[in-house]
mmCIF file of C-alpha atoms in Angstrom:
data_model
loop_
_atom_site.group_PDB
_atom_site.id
_atom_site.type_symbol
_atom_site.label_atom_id
_atom_site.label_comp_id
_atom_site.label_asym_id
_atom_site.label_seq_id
_atom_site.Cartn_x
_atom_site.Cartn_y
_atom_site.Cartn_z
ATOM 1 C CA MET A 1 244.626 116.911 187.770
ATOM 2 C CA SER A 2 241.343 115.599 187.268
ATOM 3 C CA LEU A 3 239.161 115.408 184.452
ATOM 4 C CA GLU A 4 235.778 115.486 183.557
ATOM 5 C CA ILE A 5 234.512 113.675 180.356
ATOM 6 C CA THR A 6 231.230 115.572 178.663
ATOM 7 C CA SER A 7 231.000 113.359 175.633
ATOM 8 C CA ALA A 8 232.671 110.064 173.630
ATOM 9 C CA ASN A 9 231.906 109.542 170.104
ATOM 10 C CA LYS A 10 233.465 106.596 168.462
ATOM 11 C CA GLY A 11 234.591 107.588 164.714
ATOM 12 C CA PHE A 12 237.115 105.778 162.157
ATOM 13 C CA GLY A 13 238.225 103.292 164.891
ATOM 14 C CA GLY A 14 239.323 105.899 167.120
ATOM 15 C CA TRP A 15 237.440 108.163 169.948
ATOM 16 C CA THR A 16 236.753 111.872 169.727
ATOM 17 C CA LYS A 17 235.953 112.858 173.369
ATOM 18 C CA HIS A 18 235.495 116.125 175.225
ATOM 19 C CA TYR A 19 236.504 117.226 178.557
ATOM 20 C CA ILE A 20 236.638 119.846 181.292
ATOM 21 C CA HIS A 21 239.462 120.529 183.754
ATOM 22 C CA GLN A 22 240.311 123.684 186.351
ATOM 23 C CA SER A 23 243.070 125.403 184.482
ATOM 24 C CA SER A 24 245.646 127.147 187.245
ATOM 25 C CA THR A 25 246.921 129.022 184.175
ATOM 26 C CA LEU A 26 243.482 130.521 183.059
ATOM 27 C CA SER A 27 242.048 130.462 186.774
ATOM 28 C CA CYS A 28 238.732 128.763 185.534
ATOM 29 C CA ASP A 29 237.599 125.623 184.081
ATOM 30 C CA MET A 30 238.644 125.302 180.662
ATOM 31 C CA ARG A 31 236.919 123.012 177.654
ATOM 32 C CA PHE A 32 239.156 120.368 175.328
ATOM 33 C CA ALA A 33 238.283 118.212 172.695
ATOM 34 C CA ILE A 34 241.105 115.119 171.726
ATOM 35 C CA TYR A 35 240.574 112.661 169.128
ATOM 36 C CA LEU A 36 242.496 109.414 170.024
ATOM 37 C CA PRO A 37 243.357 107.440 166.941
ATOM 38 C CA PRO A 38 242.430 103.874 166.917
ATOM 39 C CA GLN A 39 246.501 103.014 166.984
ATOM 40 C CA THR A 40 246.048 104.050 171.029
ATOM 41 C CA ALA A 41 243.795 101.473 171.919
ATOM 42 C CA ASN A 42 246.590 99.242 172.537
ATOM 43 C CA GLY A 43 248.723 101.763 174.576
ATOM 44 C CA GLN A 44 250.444 102.925 171.407
ATOM 45 C CA LYS A 45 251.595 106.616 171.833
ATOM 46 C CA VAL A 46 251.265 108.567 169.249
ATOM 47 C CA PRO A 47 252.102 112.278 168.160
ATOM 48 C CA VAL A 48 249.708 115.183 169.010
ATOM 49 C CA LEU A 49 248.275 118.147 166.381
ATOM 50 C CA TYR A 50 247.275 120.805 168.122
ATOM 51 C CA TRP A 51 244.415 123.091 166.831
ATOM 52 C CA LEU A 52 243.302 126.539 167.633
ATOM 53 C CA SER A 53 240.134 127.634 166.167
ATOM 54 C CA GLY A 54 238.647 130.857 165.217
ATOM 55 C CA LEU A 55 236.511 133.806 166.435
ATOM 56 C CA THR A 56 233.396 132.656 168.160
ATOM 57 C CA CYS A 57 234.465 129.353 167.801
ATOM 58 C CA THR A 58 234.471 126.541 171.178
ATOM 59 C CA ASP A 59 236.391 122.952 171.426
ATOM 60 C CA GLU A 60 233.628 121.744 169.345
ATOM 61 C CA ASN A 61 233.997 123.022 165.772
ATOM 62 C CA PHE A 62 236.904 121.857 164.363
ATOM 63 C CA MET A 63 235.960 118.222 165.736
ATOM 64 C CA GLN A 64 232.113 118.481 164.138
ATOM 65 C CA LYS A 65 233.295 120.327 160.922
ATOM 66 C CA ALA A 66 236.563 119.548 159.714
ATOM 67 C CA ALA A 67 236.374 115.794 158.660
ATOM 68 C CA ALA A 68 239.669 115.335 160.293
ATOM 69 C CA GLN A 69 239.065 112.331 161.806
ATOM 70 C CA ARG A 70 239.326 109.966 158.825
ATOM 71 C CA MET A 71 242.926 110.841 158.023
ATOM 72 C CA ALA A 72 244.238 111.233 161.393
ATOM 73 C CA ALA A 73 243.296 107.753 162.030
ATOM 74 C CA GLU A 74 245.072 106.762 159.122
ATOM 75 C CA LEU A 75 247.696 108.768 159.981
ATOM 76 C CA GLY A 76 248.028 107.845 163.425
ATOM 77 C CA ILE A 77 248.170 111.041 165.048
ATOM 78 C CA ALA A 78 245.888 112.603 168.035
ATOM 79 C CA ILE A 79 244.458 115.979 167.695
ATOM 80 C CA VAL A 80 243.655 118.560 170.708
ATOM 81 C CA ALA A 81 241.389 121.583 170.236
ATOM 82 C CA PRO A 82 241.009 123.713 173.315
ATOM 83 C CA ASP A 83 238.289 126.090 173.567
ATOM 84 C CA THR A 84 239.193 129.948 172.201
ATOM 85 C CA SER A 85 239.124 131.589 175.567
ATOM 86 C CA PRO A 86 238.658 131.324 179.407
ATOM 87 C CA ARG A 87 234.828 131.304 180.108
ATOM 88 C CA GLY A 88 232.755 131.729 182.922
ATOM 89 C CA ALA A 89 230.520 134.042 185.023
ATOM 90 C CA ASP A 90 233.010 135.662 186.728
ATOM 91 C CA VAL A 91 235.721 135.857 183.471
ATOM 92 C CA ALA A 92 235.638 138.970 181.976
ATOM 93 C CA ASP A 93 233.724 139.818 178.621
ATOM 94 C CA ASP A 94 232.638 142.597 175.969
ATOM 95 C CA GLU A 95 229.615 143.032 173.790
ATOM 96 C CA GLY A 96 231.693 142.388 170.608
ATOM 97 C CA TYR A 97 232.242 139.194 169.168
ATOM 98 C CA ASP A 98 236.011 139.965 168.816
ATOM 99 C CA LEU A 99 236.809 140.788 172.452
ATOM 100 C CA GLY A 100 236.686 138.765 175.165
ATOM 101 C CA GLN A 101 234.824 135.128 175.946
ATOM 102 C CA GLY A 102 235.333 133.346 172.358
ATOM 103 C CA ALA A 103 237.845 135.614 171.460
ATOM 104 C CA GLY A 104 241.195 134.843 173.532
ATOM 105 C CA PHE A 105 243.452 135.744 170.781
ATOM 106 C CA TYR A 106 246.048 133.619 172.250
ATOM 107 C CA VAL A 107 247.899 135.900 174.217
ATOM 108 C CA ASN A 108 248.879 136.604 177.471
ATOM 109 C CA ALA A 109 247.059 139.570 178.842
ATOM 110 C CA THR A 110 248.721 142.390 180.747
ATOM 111 C CA GLN A 111 245.874 144.849 181.222
ATOM 112 C CA ALA A 112 242.981 144.719 183.932
ATOM 113 C CA PRO A 113 240.479 143.077 183.677
ATOM 114 C CA TRP A 114 241.602 140.672 181.360
ATOM 115 C CA ASN A 115 245.133 139.644 183.010
ATOM 116 C CA ARG A 116 243.270 137.849 185.419
ATOM 117 C CA HIS A 117 242.062 135.079 183.148
ATOM 118 C CA TYR A 118 243.515 135.520 179.318
ATOM 119 C CA ARG A 119 246.528 133.733 179.369
ATOM 120 C CA MET A 120 245.705 131.504 176.658
ATOM 121 C CA TYR A 121 249.483 131.781 175.022
ATOM 122 C CA ASP A 122 250.484 129.872 178.269
ATOM 123 C CA TYR A 123 247.622 127.600 178.012
ATOM 124 C CA VAL A 124 248.173 126.036 174.959
ATOM 125 C CA LEU A 125 251.956 126.289 175.169
ATOM 126 C CA ASN A 126 252.590 124.850 178.463
ATOM 127 C CA GLU A 127 249.689 123.471 180.544
ATOM 128 C CA LEU A 128 247.609 121.999 178.057
ATOM 129 C CA PRO A 129 250.432 120.111 176.425
ATOM 130 C CA ASP A 130 251.613 118.866 180.203
ATOM 131 C CA LEU A 131 248.269 117.925 181.022
ATOM 132 C CA ILE A 132 247.946 115.634 177.668
ATOM 133 C CA GLN A 133 250.864 113.642 177.971
ATOM 134 C CA GLU A 134 250.339 113.150 181.392
ATOM 135 C CA THR A 135 246.893 111.651 180.483
ATOM 136 C CA PHE A 136 246.841 110.424 177.394
ATOM 137 C CA PRO A 137 249.031 107.881 175.120
ATOM 138 C CA VAL A 138 250.562 110.435 173.384
ATOM 139 C CA THR A 139 254.095 111.329 172.429
ATOM 140 C CA ALA A 140 256.609 114.237 173.218
ATOM 141 C CA GLU A 141 256.435 114.990 169.231
ATOM 142 C CA ARG A 142 253.487 117.872 168.703
ATOM 143 C CA SER A 143 252.702 120.304 165.668
ATOM 144 C CA ILE A 144 250.136 123.039 165.705
ATOM 145 C CA SER A 145 247.649 124.195 163.415
ATOM 146 C CA GLY A 146 244.349 126.359 163.461
ATOM 147 C CA HIS A 147 241.980 129.043 161.600
ATOM 148 C CA SER A 148 241.829 132.790 161.200
ATOM 149 C CA MET A 149 242.446 133.966 164.734
ATOM 150 C CA GLY A 150 243.544 130.616 165.623
ATOM 151 C CA GLY A 151 245.859 130.542 162.382
ATOM 152 C CA HIS A 152 247.332 133.911 163.809
ATOM 153 C CA GLY A 153 247.998 132.108 167.481
ATOM 154 C CA ALA A 154 249.506 128.463 165.808
ATOM 155 C CA LEU A 155 251.898 131.049 163.925
ATOM 156 C CA VAL A 156 252.986 132.961 166.944
ATOM 157 C CA LEU A 157 253.433 130.077 169.133
ATOM 158 C CA ALA A 158 255.655 128.142 166.699
ATOM 159 C CA LEU A 159 257.715 131.059 165.527
ATOM 160 C CA ARG A 160 258.238 132.067 169.649
ATOM 161 C CA ASN A 161 258.935 128.299 170.577
ATOM 162 C CA PRO A 162 260.559 126.473 167.381
ATOM 163 C CA GLU A 163 261.874 123.846 169.586
ATOM 164 C CA ARG A 164 258.739 122.831 170.938
ATOM 165 C CA PHE A 165 257.114 122.083 167.327
ATOM 166 C CA ARG A 166 257.765 120.196 164.781
ATOM 167 C CA SER A 167 255.730 121.952 162.201
ATOM 168 C CA VAL A 168 252.840 124.651 161.683
ATOM 169 C CA SER A 169 250.206 125.267 159.576
ATOM 170 C CA ALA A 170 247.163 127.532 159.205
ATOM 171 C CA PHE A 171 244.090 128.470 157.484
ATOM 172 C CA SER A 172 243.233 131.770 156.596
ATOM 173 C CA PRO A 173 245.707 133.599 159.561
ATOM 174 C CA ILE A 174 245.453 136.967 160.752
ATOM 175 C CA GLY A 175 248.886 137.608 159.452
ATOM 176 C CA ASN A 176 249.791 140.817 160.653
ATOM 177 C CA PRO A 177 247.508 141.862 163.512
ATOM 178 C CA VAL A 178 249.133 145.072 164.635
ATOM 179 C CA ASN A 179 247.977 146.446 161.278
ATOM 180 C CA ALA A 180 244.383 144.537 161.344
ATOM 181 C CA PRO A 181 240.965 145.939 163.222
ATOM 182 C CA TRP A 182 240.565 142.641 164.808
ATOM 183 C CA GLY A 183 244.347 142.302 166.085
ATOM 184 C CA GLN A 184 244.160 146.131 167.027
ATOM 185 C CA LYS A 185 241.104 146.106 168.750
ATOM 186 C CA ALA A 186 242.022 143.111 170.694
ATOM 187 C CA PHE A 187 245.864 144.098 171.380
ATOM 188 C CA THR A 188 244.614 147.466 172.715
ATOM 189 C CA ALA A 189 242.483 145.899 175.491
ATOM 190 C CA TYR A 190 244.798 142.982 176.539
ATOM 191 C CA LEU A 191 248.038 144.243 176.180
ATOM 192 C CA GLY A 192 247.589 148.075 176.388
ATOM 193 C CA LYS A 193 247.716 151.246 174.339
ATOM 194 C CA ASP A 194 251.831 150.923 173.942
ATOM 195 C CA GLN A 195 252.246 149.037 170.975
ATOM 196 C CA SER A 196 255.848 148.114 171.629
ATOM 197 C CA SER A 197 254.615 144.585 173.078
ATOM 198 C CA TRP A 198 252.179 143.884 170.444
ATOM 199 C CA SER A 199 255.000 142.998 168.016
ATOM 200 C CA ASP A 200 255.580 139.965 170.087
ATOM 201 C CA TYR A 201 252.135 138.238 168.764
ATOM 202 C CA ASP A 202 252.524 139.385 165.056
ATOM 203 C CA ALA A 203 253.488 136.533 162.662
ATOM 204 C CA SER A 204 255.181 138.435 160.261
ATOM 205 C CA ILE A 205 257.083 140.493 162.332
ATOM 206 C CA LEU A 206 258.061 137.327 164.122
ATOM 207 C CA MET A 207 258.699 135.424 160.587
ATOM 208 C CA ARG A 208 260.731 138.418 159.409
ATOM 209 C CA LYS A 209 263.059 138.076 162.216
ATOM 210 C CA ALA A 210 263.255 134.778 162.832
ATOM 211 C CA GLN A 211 266.049 132.668 164.182
ATOM 212 C CA GLY A 212 264.859 129.383 164.102
ATOM 213 C CA ALA A 213 262.474 127.811 162.086
ATOM 214 C CA VAL A 214 259.912 125.287 161.783
ATOM 215 C CA PRO A 215 258.121 123.926 158.037
ATOM 216 C CA ALA A 216 254.954 126.438 157.677
ATOM 217 C CA LEU A 217 252.249 125.684 155.539
ATOM 218 C CA VAL A 218 249.345 128.422 155.254
ATOM 219 C CA ASP A 219 246.527 127.902 152.868
ATOM 220 C CA GLN A 220 244.192 130.865 152.038
ATOM 221 C CA GLY A 221 240.698 131.352 150.284
ATOM 222 C CA GLU A 222 240.720 133.927 147.446
ATOM 223 C CA ALA A 223 237.065 134.171 147.915
ATOM 224 C CA ASP A 224 237.471 135.428 151.465
ATOM 225 C CA LYS A 225 235.664 138.609 152.497
ATOM 226 C CA PHE A 226 238.341 138.954 155.208
ATOM 227 C CA LEU A 227 241.155 138.830 153.018
ATOM 228 C CA VAL A 228 242.067 142.597 152.398
ATOM 229 C CA GLU A 229 241.156 144.078 155.592
ATOM 230 C CA GLN A 230 242.141 141.810 158.364
ATOM 231 C CA LEU A 231 244.071 138.732 156.877
ATOM 232 C CA GLN A 232 246.713 140.043 154.722
ATOM 233 C CA PRO A 233 248.695 136.838 153.591
ATOM 234 C CA GLU A 234 251.071 139.344 151.517
ATOM 235 C CA THR A 235 252.693 139.982 154.465
ATOM 236 C CA LEU A 236 253.644 136.658 155.557
ATOM 237 C CA GLU A 237 254.564 136.288 151.913
ATOM 238 C CA THR A 238 257.392 139.406 152.533
ATOM 239 C CA ALA A 239 258.639 138.086 155.433
ATOM 240 C CA SER A 240 259.198 134.838 154.433
ATOM 241 C CA LYS A 241 261.440 136.357 151.614
ATOM 242 C CA THR A 242 262.978 138.677 154.084
ATOM 243 C CA SER A 243 264.094 135.954 156.265
ATOM 244 C CA GLY A 244 264.252 132.776 153.939
ATOM 245 C CA TYR A 245 261.665 131.475 156.289
ATOM 246 C CA PRO A 246 260.424 127.928 154.907
ATOM 247 C CA LEU A 247 256.759 128.811 154.338
ATOM 248 C CA THR A 248 254.393 127.306 151.412
ATOM 249 C CA LEU A 249 251.585 129.726 151.011
ATOM 250 C CA ASN A 250 248.665 128.358 149.173
ATOM 251 C CA ARG A 251 245.963 130.826 147.238
ATOM 252 C CA ARG A 252 242.691 128.613 146.685
ATOM 253 C CA GLU A 253 240.588 130.439 144.190
ATOM 254 C CA GLY A 254 236.924 130.579 145.066
ATOM 255 C CA TYR A 255 237.249 129.501 148.513
ATOM 256 C CA ASP A 256 235.986 131.518 151.445
ATOM 257 C CA HIS A 257 236.524 131.525 155.227
ATOM 258 C CA SER A 258 234.445 128.656 156.313
ATOM 259 C CA TYR A 259 234.723 125.333 157.321
ATOM 260 C CA TYR A 260 233.997 123.893 153.670
ATOM 261 C CA PHE A 261 237.570 125.473 153.175
ATOM 262 C CA ILE A 262 239.046 123.849 155.843
ATOM 263 C CA ALA A 263 237.464 120.460 155.159
ATOM 264 C CA SER A 264 238.833 120.458 151.564
ATOM 265 C CA PHE A 265 242.301 120.940 152.084
ATOM 266 C CA ILE A 266 242.577 119.438 156.005
ATOM 267 C CA GLU A 267 244.176 116.268 154.492
ATOM 268 C CA ASP A 268 246.847 118.269 152.847
ATOM 269 C CA HIS A 269 247.480 119.659 156.086
ATOM 270 C CA LEU A 270 247.405 116.558 158.191
ATOM 271 C CA ARG A 271 249.564 114.898 155.606
ATOM 272 C CA PHE A 272 252.102 118.106 156.060
ATOM 273 C CA HIS A 273 252.150 117.334 159.967
ATOM 274 C CA ALA A 274 252.789 113.802 159.708
ATOM 275 C CA LYS A 275 255.779 113.774 157.486
ATOM 276 C CA HIS A 276 257.433 116.226 159.778
ATOM 277 C CA LEU A 277 256.088 114.273 163.412
ATOM 278 C CA SER A 278 257.720 110.866 161.739
ATOM 279 C CA THR A 279 261.562 112.646 161.656
#
């Protein structure tokens, strides 16, 4: 599969690079960013952390704002950040910021017109990791993390595929999207009005009935304006207690929903993943 590199920037001895490729899963061109730590310069293979960003973000936000490269270089972890949705002139869109391009919600859409392109779940689970392994000096070991909508996506992917990930973490995830306005709007459009399929993409529901498990870490800011209506971290806490799921959930006083919050605790998350990727 051909890749077109669009930028390359050296940092902490490694490289942050952005690429475009033709996605067969999404039937459009897709962008992703990758940070290759300095250990890969001599061909050494390293494990990968996949990062899923939130509403309105692209493959650039995390790489530019999270201050993750220094610690990734120290720990010897590659970071891959895909775009948050399919994009293009022929890709369905919506006037709202919380649906359509920039708001893929990491589901496989079943409803027209969204089902033509919006299969972010399959893209992140299968096509993108296959491409990364075929192209870059990385191992098969992977973990996953994300923020807000991306935190929801990371948790869902890990909960449904515990054999594929060593660990999962999230900042301010949408914990119970079937009962949150963001999730209800997106799921109605992408999955249809029949709510029986929605639970396949709800982390709290999946965690409550989980059979297999990977270690999970969640950080939530207590000053987050979306805390009560959209994020509902208490649903994850209740689910973990019900099933005994290995979840650590930290409530951070004074922190909001921004990348200032993510940058403050990204080192903790990278160290958490490094511990599990090395076992």
